[in-house]
Short mmCIF file of C-alpha atoms in Angstrom, two decimals:
data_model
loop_
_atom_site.label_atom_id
_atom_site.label_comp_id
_atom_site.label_asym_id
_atom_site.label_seq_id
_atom_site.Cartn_x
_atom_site.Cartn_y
_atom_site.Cartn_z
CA UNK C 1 126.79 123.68 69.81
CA UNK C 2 124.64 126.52 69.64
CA UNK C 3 126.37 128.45 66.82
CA UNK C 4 128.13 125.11 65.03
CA UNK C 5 126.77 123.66 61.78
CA UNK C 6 123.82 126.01 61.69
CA UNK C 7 122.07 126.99 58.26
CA UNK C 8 120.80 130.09 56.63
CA UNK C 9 117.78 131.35 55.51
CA UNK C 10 115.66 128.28 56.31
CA UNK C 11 112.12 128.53 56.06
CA UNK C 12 110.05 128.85 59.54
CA UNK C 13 108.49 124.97 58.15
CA UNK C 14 111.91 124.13 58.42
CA UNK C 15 113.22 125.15 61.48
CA UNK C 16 110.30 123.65 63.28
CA UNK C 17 110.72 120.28 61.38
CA UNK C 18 114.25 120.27 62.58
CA UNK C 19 113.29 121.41 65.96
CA UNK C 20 110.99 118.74 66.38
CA UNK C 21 113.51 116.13 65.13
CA UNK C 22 116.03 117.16 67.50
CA UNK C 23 113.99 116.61 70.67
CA UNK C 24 113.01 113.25 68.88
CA UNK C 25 116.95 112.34 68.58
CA UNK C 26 117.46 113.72 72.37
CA UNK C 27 114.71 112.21 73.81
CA UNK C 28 114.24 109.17 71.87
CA UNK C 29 117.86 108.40 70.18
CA UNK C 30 120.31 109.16 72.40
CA UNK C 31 119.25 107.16 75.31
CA UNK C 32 118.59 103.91 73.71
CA UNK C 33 121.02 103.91 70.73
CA UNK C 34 123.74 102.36 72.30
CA UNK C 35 121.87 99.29 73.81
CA UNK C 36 120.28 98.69 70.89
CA UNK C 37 122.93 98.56 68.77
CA UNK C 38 125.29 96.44 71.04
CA UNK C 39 122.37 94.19 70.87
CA UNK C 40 121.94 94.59 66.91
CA UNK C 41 118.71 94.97 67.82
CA UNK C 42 115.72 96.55 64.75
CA UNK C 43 114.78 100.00 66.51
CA UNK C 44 111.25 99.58 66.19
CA UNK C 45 109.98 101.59 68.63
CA UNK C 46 112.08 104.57 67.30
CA UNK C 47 110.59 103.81 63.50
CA UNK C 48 107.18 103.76 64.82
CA UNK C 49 107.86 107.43 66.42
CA UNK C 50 109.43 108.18 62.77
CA UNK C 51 106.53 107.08 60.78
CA UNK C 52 103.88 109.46 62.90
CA UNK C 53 105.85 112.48 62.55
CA UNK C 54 105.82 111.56 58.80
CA UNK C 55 109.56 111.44 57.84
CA UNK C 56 108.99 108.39 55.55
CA UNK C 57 107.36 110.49 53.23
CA UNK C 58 109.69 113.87 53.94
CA UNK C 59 110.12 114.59 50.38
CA UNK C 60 107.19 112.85 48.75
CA UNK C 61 104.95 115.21 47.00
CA UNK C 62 101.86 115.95 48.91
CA UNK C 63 99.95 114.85 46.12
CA UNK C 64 100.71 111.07 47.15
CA UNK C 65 100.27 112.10 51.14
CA UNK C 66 104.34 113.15 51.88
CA UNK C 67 105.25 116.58 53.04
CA UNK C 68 106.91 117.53 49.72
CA UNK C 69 109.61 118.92 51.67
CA UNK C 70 113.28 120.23 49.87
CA UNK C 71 116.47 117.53 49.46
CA UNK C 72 118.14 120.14 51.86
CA UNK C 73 115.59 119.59 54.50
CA UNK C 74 116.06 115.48 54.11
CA UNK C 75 119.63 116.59 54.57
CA UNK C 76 119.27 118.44 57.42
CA UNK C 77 116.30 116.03 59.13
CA UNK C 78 119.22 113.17 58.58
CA UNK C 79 122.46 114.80 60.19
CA UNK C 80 120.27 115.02 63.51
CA UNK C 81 119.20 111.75 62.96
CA UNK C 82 122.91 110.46 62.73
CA UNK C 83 123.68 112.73 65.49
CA UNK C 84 121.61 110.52 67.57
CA UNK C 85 122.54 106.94 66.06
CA UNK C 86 124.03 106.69 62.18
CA UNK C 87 121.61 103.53 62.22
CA UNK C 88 118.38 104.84 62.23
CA UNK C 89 119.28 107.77 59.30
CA UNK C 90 119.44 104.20 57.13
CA UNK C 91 116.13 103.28 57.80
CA UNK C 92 115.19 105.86 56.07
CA UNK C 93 117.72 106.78 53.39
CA UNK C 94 117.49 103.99 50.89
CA UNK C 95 113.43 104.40 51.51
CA UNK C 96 114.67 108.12 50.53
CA UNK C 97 116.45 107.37 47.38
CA UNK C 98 113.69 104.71 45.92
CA UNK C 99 110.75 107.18 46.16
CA UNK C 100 113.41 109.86 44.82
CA UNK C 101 113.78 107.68 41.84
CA UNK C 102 110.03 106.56 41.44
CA UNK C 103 109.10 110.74 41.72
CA UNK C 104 111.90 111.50 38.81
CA UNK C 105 111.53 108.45 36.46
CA UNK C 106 108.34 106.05 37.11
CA UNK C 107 105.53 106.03 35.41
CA UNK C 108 102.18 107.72 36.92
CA UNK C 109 101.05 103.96 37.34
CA UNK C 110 103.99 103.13 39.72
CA UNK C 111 104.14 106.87 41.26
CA UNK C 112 99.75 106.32 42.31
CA UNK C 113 100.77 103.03 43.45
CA UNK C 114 103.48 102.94 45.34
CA UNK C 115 104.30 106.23 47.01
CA UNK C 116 101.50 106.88 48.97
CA UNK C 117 102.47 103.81 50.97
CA UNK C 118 106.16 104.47 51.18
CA UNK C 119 104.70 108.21 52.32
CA UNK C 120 103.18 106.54 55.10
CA UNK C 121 106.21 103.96 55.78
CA UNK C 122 103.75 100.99 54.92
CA UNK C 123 106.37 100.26 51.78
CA UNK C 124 109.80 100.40 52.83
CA UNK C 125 112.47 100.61 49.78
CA UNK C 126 115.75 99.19 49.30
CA UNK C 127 118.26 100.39 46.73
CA UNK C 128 119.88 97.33 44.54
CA UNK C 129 123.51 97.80 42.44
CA UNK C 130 126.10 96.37 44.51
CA UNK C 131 127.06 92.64 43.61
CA UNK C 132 129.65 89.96 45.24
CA UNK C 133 132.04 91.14 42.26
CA UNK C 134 131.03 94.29 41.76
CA UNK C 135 130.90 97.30 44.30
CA UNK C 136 131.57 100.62 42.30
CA UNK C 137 132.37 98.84 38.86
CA UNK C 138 128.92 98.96 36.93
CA UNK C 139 130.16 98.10 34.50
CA UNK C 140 130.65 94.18 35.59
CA UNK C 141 127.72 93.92 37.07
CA UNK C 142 126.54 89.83 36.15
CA UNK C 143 122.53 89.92 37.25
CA UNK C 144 120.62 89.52 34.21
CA UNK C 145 117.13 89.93 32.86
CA UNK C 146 115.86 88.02 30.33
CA UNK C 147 112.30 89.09 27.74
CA UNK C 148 110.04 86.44 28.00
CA UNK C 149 106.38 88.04 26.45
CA UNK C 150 105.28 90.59 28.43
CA UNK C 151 107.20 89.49 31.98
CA UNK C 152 111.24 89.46 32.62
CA UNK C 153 112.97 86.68 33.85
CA UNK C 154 115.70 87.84 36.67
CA UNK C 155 118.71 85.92 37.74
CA UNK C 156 121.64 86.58 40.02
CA UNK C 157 122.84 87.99 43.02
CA UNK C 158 122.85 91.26 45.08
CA UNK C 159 124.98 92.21 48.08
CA UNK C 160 124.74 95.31 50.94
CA UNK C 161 120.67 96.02 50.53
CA UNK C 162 120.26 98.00 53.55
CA UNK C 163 116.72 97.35 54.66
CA UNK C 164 116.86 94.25 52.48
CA UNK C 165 114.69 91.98 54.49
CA UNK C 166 111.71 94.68 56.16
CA UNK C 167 111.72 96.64 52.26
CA UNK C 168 108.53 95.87 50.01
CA UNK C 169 110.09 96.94 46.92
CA UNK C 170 113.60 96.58 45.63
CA UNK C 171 115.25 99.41 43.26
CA UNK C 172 117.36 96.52 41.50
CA UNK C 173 119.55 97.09 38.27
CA UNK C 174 120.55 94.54 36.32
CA UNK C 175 122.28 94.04 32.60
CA UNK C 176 119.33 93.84 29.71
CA UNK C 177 120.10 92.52 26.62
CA UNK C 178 119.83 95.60 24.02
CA UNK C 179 122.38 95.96 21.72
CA UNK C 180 123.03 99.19 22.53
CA UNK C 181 126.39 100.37 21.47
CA UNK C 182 127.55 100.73 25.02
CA UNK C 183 127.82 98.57 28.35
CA UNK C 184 125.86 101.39 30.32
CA UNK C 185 122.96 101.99 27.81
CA UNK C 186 122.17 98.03 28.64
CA UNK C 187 121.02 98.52 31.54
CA UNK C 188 117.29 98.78 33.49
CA UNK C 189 115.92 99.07 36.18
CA UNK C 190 113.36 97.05 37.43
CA UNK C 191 111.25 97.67 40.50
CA UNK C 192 111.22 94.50 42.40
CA UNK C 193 108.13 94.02 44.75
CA UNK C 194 108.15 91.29 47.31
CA UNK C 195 106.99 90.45 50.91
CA UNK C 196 109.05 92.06 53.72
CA UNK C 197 111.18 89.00 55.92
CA UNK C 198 113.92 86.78 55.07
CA UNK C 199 113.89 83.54 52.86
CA UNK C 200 111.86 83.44 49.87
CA UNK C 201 109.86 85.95 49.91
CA UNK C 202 108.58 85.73 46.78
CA UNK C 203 109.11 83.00 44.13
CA UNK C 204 112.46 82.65 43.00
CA UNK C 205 113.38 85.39 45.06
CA UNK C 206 115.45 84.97 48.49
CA UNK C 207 116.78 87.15 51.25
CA UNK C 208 119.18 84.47 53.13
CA UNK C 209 119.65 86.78 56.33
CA UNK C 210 121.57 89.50 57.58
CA UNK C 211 125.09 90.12 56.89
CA UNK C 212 127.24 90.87 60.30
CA UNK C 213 128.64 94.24 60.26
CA UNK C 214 131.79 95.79 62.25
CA UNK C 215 129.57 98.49 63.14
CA UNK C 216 125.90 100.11 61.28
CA UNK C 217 124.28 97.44 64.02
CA UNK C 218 120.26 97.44 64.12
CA UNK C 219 119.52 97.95 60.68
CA UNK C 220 119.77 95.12 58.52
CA UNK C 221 122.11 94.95 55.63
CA UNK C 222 121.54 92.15 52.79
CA UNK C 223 121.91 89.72 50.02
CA UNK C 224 119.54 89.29 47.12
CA UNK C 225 119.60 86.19 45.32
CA UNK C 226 117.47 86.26 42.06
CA UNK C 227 117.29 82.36 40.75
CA UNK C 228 114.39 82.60 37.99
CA UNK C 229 111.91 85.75 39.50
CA UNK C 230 109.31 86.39 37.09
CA UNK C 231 107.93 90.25 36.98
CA UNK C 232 105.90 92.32 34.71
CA UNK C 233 106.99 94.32 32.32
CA UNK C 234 105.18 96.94 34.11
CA UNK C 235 108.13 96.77 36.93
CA UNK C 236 110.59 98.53 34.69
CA UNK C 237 111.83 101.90 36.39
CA UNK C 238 109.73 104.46 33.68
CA UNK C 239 107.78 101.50 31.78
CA UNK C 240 108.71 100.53 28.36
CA UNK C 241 110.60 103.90 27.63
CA UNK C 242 112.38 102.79 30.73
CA UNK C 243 114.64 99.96 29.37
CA UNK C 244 118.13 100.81 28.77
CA UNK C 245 117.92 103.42 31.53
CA UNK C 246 118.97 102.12 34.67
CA UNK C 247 121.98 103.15 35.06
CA UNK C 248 121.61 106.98 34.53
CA UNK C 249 118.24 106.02 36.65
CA UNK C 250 120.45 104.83 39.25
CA UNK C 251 123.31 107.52 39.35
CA UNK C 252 120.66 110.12 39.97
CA UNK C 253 119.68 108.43 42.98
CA UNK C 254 123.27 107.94 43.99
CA UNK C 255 123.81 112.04 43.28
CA UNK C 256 120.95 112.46 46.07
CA UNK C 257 122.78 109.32 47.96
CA UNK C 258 125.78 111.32 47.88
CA UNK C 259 124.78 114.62 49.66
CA UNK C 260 122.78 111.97 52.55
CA UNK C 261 126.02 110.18 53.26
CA UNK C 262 127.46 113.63 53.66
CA UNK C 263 124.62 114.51 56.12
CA UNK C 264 125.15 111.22 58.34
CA UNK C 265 129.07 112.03 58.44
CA UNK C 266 128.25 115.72 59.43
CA UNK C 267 126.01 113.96 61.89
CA UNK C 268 128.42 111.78 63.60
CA UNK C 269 131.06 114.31 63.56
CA UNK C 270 128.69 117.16 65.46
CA UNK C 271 127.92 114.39 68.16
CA UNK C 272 131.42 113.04 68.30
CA UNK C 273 132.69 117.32 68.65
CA UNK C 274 129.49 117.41 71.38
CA UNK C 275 131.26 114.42 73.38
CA UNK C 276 134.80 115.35 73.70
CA UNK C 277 134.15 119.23 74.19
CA UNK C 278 131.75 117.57 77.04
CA UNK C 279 134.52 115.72 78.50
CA UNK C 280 137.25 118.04 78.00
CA UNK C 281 135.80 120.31 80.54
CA UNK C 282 135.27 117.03 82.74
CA UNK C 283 138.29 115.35 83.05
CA UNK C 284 140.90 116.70 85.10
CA UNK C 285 144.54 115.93 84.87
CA UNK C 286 147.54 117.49 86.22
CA UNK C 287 145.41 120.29 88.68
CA UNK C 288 143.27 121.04 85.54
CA UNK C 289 140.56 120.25 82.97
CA UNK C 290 142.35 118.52 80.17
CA UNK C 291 140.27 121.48 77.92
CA UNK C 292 143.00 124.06 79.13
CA UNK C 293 145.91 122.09 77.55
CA UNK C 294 146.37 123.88 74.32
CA UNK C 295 147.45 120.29 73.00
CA UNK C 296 143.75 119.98 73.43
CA UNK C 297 142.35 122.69 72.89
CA UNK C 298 144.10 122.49 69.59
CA UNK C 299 142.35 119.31 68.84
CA UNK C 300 139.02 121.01 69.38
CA UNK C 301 139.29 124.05 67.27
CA UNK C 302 140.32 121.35 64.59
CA UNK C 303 137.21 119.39 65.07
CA UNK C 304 134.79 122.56 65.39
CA UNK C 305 136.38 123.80 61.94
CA UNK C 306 135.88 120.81 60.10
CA UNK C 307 132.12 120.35 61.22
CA UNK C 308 131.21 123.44 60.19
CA UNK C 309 133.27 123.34 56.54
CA UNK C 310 131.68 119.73 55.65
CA UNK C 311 127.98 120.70 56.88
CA UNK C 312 128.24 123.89 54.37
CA UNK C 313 129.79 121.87 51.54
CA UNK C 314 126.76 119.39 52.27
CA UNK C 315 124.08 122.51 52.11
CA UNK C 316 125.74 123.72 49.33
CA UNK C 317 125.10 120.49 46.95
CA UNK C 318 121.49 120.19 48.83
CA UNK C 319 120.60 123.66 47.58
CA UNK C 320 122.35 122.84 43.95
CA UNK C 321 120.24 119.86 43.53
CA UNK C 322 116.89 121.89 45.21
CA UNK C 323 117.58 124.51 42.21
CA UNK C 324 117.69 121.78 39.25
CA UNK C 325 121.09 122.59 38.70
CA UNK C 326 123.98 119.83 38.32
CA UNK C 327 125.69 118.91 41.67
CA UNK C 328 127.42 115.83 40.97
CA UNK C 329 130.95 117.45 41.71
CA UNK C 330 129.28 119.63 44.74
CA UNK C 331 128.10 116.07 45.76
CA UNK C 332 130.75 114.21 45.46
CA UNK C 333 133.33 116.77 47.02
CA UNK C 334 130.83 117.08 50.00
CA UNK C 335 130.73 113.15 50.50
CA UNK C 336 134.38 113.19 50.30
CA UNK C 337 135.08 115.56 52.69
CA UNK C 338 132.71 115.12 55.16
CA UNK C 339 133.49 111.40 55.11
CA UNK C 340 136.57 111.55 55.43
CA UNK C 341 136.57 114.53 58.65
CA UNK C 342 134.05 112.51 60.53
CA UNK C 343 136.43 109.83 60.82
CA UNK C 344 139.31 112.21 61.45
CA UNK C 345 136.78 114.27 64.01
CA UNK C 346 135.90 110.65 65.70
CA UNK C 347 139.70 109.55 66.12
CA UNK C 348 140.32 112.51 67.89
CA UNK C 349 137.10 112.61 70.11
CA UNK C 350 138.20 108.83 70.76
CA UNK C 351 141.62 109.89 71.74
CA UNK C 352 140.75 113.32 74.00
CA UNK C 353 138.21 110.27 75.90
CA UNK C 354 141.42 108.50 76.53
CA UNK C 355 141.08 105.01 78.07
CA UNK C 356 137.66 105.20 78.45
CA UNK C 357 137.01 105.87 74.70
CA UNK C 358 137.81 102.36 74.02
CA UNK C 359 135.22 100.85 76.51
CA UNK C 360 131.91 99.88 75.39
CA UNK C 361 130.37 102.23 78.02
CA UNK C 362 131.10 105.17 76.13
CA UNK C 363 129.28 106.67 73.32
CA UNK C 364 132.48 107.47 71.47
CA UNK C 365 133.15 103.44 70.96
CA UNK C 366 130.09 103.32 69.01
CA UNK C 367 131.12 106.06 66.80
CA UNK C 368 133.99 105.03 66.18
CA UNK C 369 132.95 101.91 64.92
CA UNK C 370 129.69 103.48 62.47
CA UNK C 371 132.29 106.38 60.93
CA UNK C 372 134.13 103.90 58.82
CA UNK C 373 131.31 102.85 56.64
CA UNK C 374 130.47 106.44 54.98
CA UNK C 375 134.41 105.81 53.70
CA UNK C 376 133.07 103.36 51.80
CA UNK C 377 129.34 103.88 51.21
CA UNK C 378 127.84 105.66 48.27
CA UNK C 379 131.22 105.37 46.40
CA UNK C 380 134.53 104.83 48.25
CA UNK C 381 136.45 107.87 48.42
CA UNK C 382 139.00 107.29 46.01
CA UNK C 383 135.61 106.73 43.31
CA UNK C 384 135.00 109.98 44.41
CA UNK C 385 138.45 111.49 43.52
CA UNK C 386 138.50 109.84 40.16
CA UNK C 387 134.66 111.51 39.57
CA UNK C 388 135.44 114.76 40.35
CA UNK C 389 138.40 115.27 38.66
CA UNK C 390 136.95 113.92 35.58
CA UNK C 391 134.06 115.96 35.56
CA UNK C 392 136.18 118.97 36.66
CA UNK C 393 138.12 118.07 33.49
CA UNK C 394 135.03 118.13 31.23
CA UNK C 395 133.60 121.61 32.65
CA UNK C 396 136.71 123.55 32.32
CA UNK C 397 138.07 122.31 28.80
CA UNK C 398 140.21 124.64 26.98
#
């Protein structure tokens, strides 16, 4: 895989950040991921190693203790972290996305208070839109917040929090009562703090317990039910100028959510092209290594070329969004495709494994189960078609 998915002109900080990830991943990853997840089983040694080489706080500014590193270095850091086990790379990403959204749009109160700790992994975040009824409809989204003096009252319910129990603080947005003109200029978001676990962990606030996934094992995915919570007006995403935001709050963290999706697939689909190329030149059938048949051989040249065109559409909206230039059709194309090849690239690992891809002993069973969920994750992919032909629409009027 030397010369596959490889990126140009990084900076020597970045090469050894990525160096030192990948002998993480090989050392620490590989040979535990699939036990653990069979087991559904919290990686916690593998966060601990996480937290001391500082990847919490990746992209946190150094002036609240994080590296300050690029969004195409998170990128990068997460496709060899999916490479190892897609799992682990959401640990991390909604933590990502929060402290994204805190950097861009909270107030220096919430930025002194809260990233320094998510820097250091002691506050884990959780990112809050999806409801029972609602998945990429904002629009019909039912939570509500109500003014009450200087707190908010919250009620409703929340579904698919990834880190929704061990989180400290919950991205949540909800509908606010403003009488703006428009459905998406009534919305805020609030920054929900609360005691990592399940059940109440805080009053009026509940996690009931994890939700039991086809694959994505180990890390816990969520609901959020909201009967009556009582925060501060000081929770608001950006304070008091904050109200009415939320949802353009929220869709920058989902343009950022877009491109990491896009990393995990282009993870999964360089360690699902590492397995069958591996076992191509293993197995033997009819006097030689199933690698020479061309019908074979085809199949890897197919998987090589789409690894290498979704990890460059994924640098490309990285290095969009690094240059404060708009990337939301770079972002969504690169989520599209490289969702959509990983699961084509992990069919056809699965199939060149034969048999023995479909027993549990085989790394390729695991993949095949994870690869599904970026389909759906971060905007399906048909959300995706209808956003970037609308905004392809709007920049080339005529």
């Amino acid at each position: 895989m030397a010369r596959l998915a490889q990126t140009a002109d990084l900076t020597e900080f970045q090469t050894e950040i990525l160096s030192t990830v990948k002998t993480f991943v090989d050392k620490e990853i590989l040979p535990y991921a699939t036990e653990l997840e069979h087991k559904d089983e919290f990686p916690d040694a593998i966060v601990d190693g996480m937290k001391e080489m500082g990847l919490f706080g990746l992209t946190i500014s150094e002036e609240y203790g994080g590296l300050g590193e690029s969004l195409l270095t998170y990128a990068l850091v997460v496709e060899q972290i999916a490479r190892g086990w897609m799992s682990i790379s959401g640990v991390i990403n909604t933590h990502f996305i929060v402290a994204y959204m805190i950097a861009q749009h909270g107030t220096d109160e919430q930025k002194q208070r809260l990233l320094p700790k998510m820097a250091t992994g002691e506050i884990r975040g959780a990112f809050s839109m999806s409801e029972p009824e609602c998945g990429s409809d904002v629009a019909a989204i039912k939570t509500r917040a109500a003014a009450e003096g200087d707190e908010f009252v919250l009620n409703g319910q929340k579904m698919w929090l990834t880190n929704g129990a061990r989180s400290g603080v919950v991205a949540t947005i909800v509908k606010d009562d403003l009488g703006a003109d428009s459905v998406y200029r009534n919305m805020t978001t609030f920054l929900i703090e609360k005691e990592p676990g399940f059940g109440e962990t805080r009053p009026g606030l509940t996690i009931p317990g994890k939700i039991d996934k086809m694959g994505y094992k180990g890390v816990e995915t969520t609901e959020m039910v909201l009967d009556g919570v009582r925060v501060p007006a000081s929770s608001v995403l950006g304070g008091t100028d904050g109200r009415g935001k939320g949802f353009y709050q929220m869709m920058d963290g989902v343009e950022v959510g877009r491109v990491n999706v896009a990393a995990r697939a282009c993870g999964i689909s360089i360690r699902a092209f590492e397995l069958a190329i591996a076992y191509a030149q293993q197995r033997k059938t009819f006097g030689k290594q199933i690698a020479d048949h061309q019908a074979i051989a085809f199949k890897l040249a197919e998987m090589a070329t789409k690894v290498e065109a979704a990890h460059l559409m994924m640098v490309n909206a990285a290095r969009l969004k690094d240059a404060g230039e708009r990337n939301d059709v770079e972002a969504g194309m690169a989520k599209l495709l490289a969702s959509e090849y990983c699961a084509e690239v992990v069919q056809e690992s699965f199939r060149i494994h034969g048999g023995y891809g479909y027993s549990k002993e085989y790394e390729i069973e695991r993949l095949y189960r994870d690869a599904p969920l970026l389909l759906i994750g971060e905007g399906t992919s048909e959300i995706q078609r209808m956003v970037i032909g609308k905004k392809l629409l709007e920049r080339n009027k005529i």
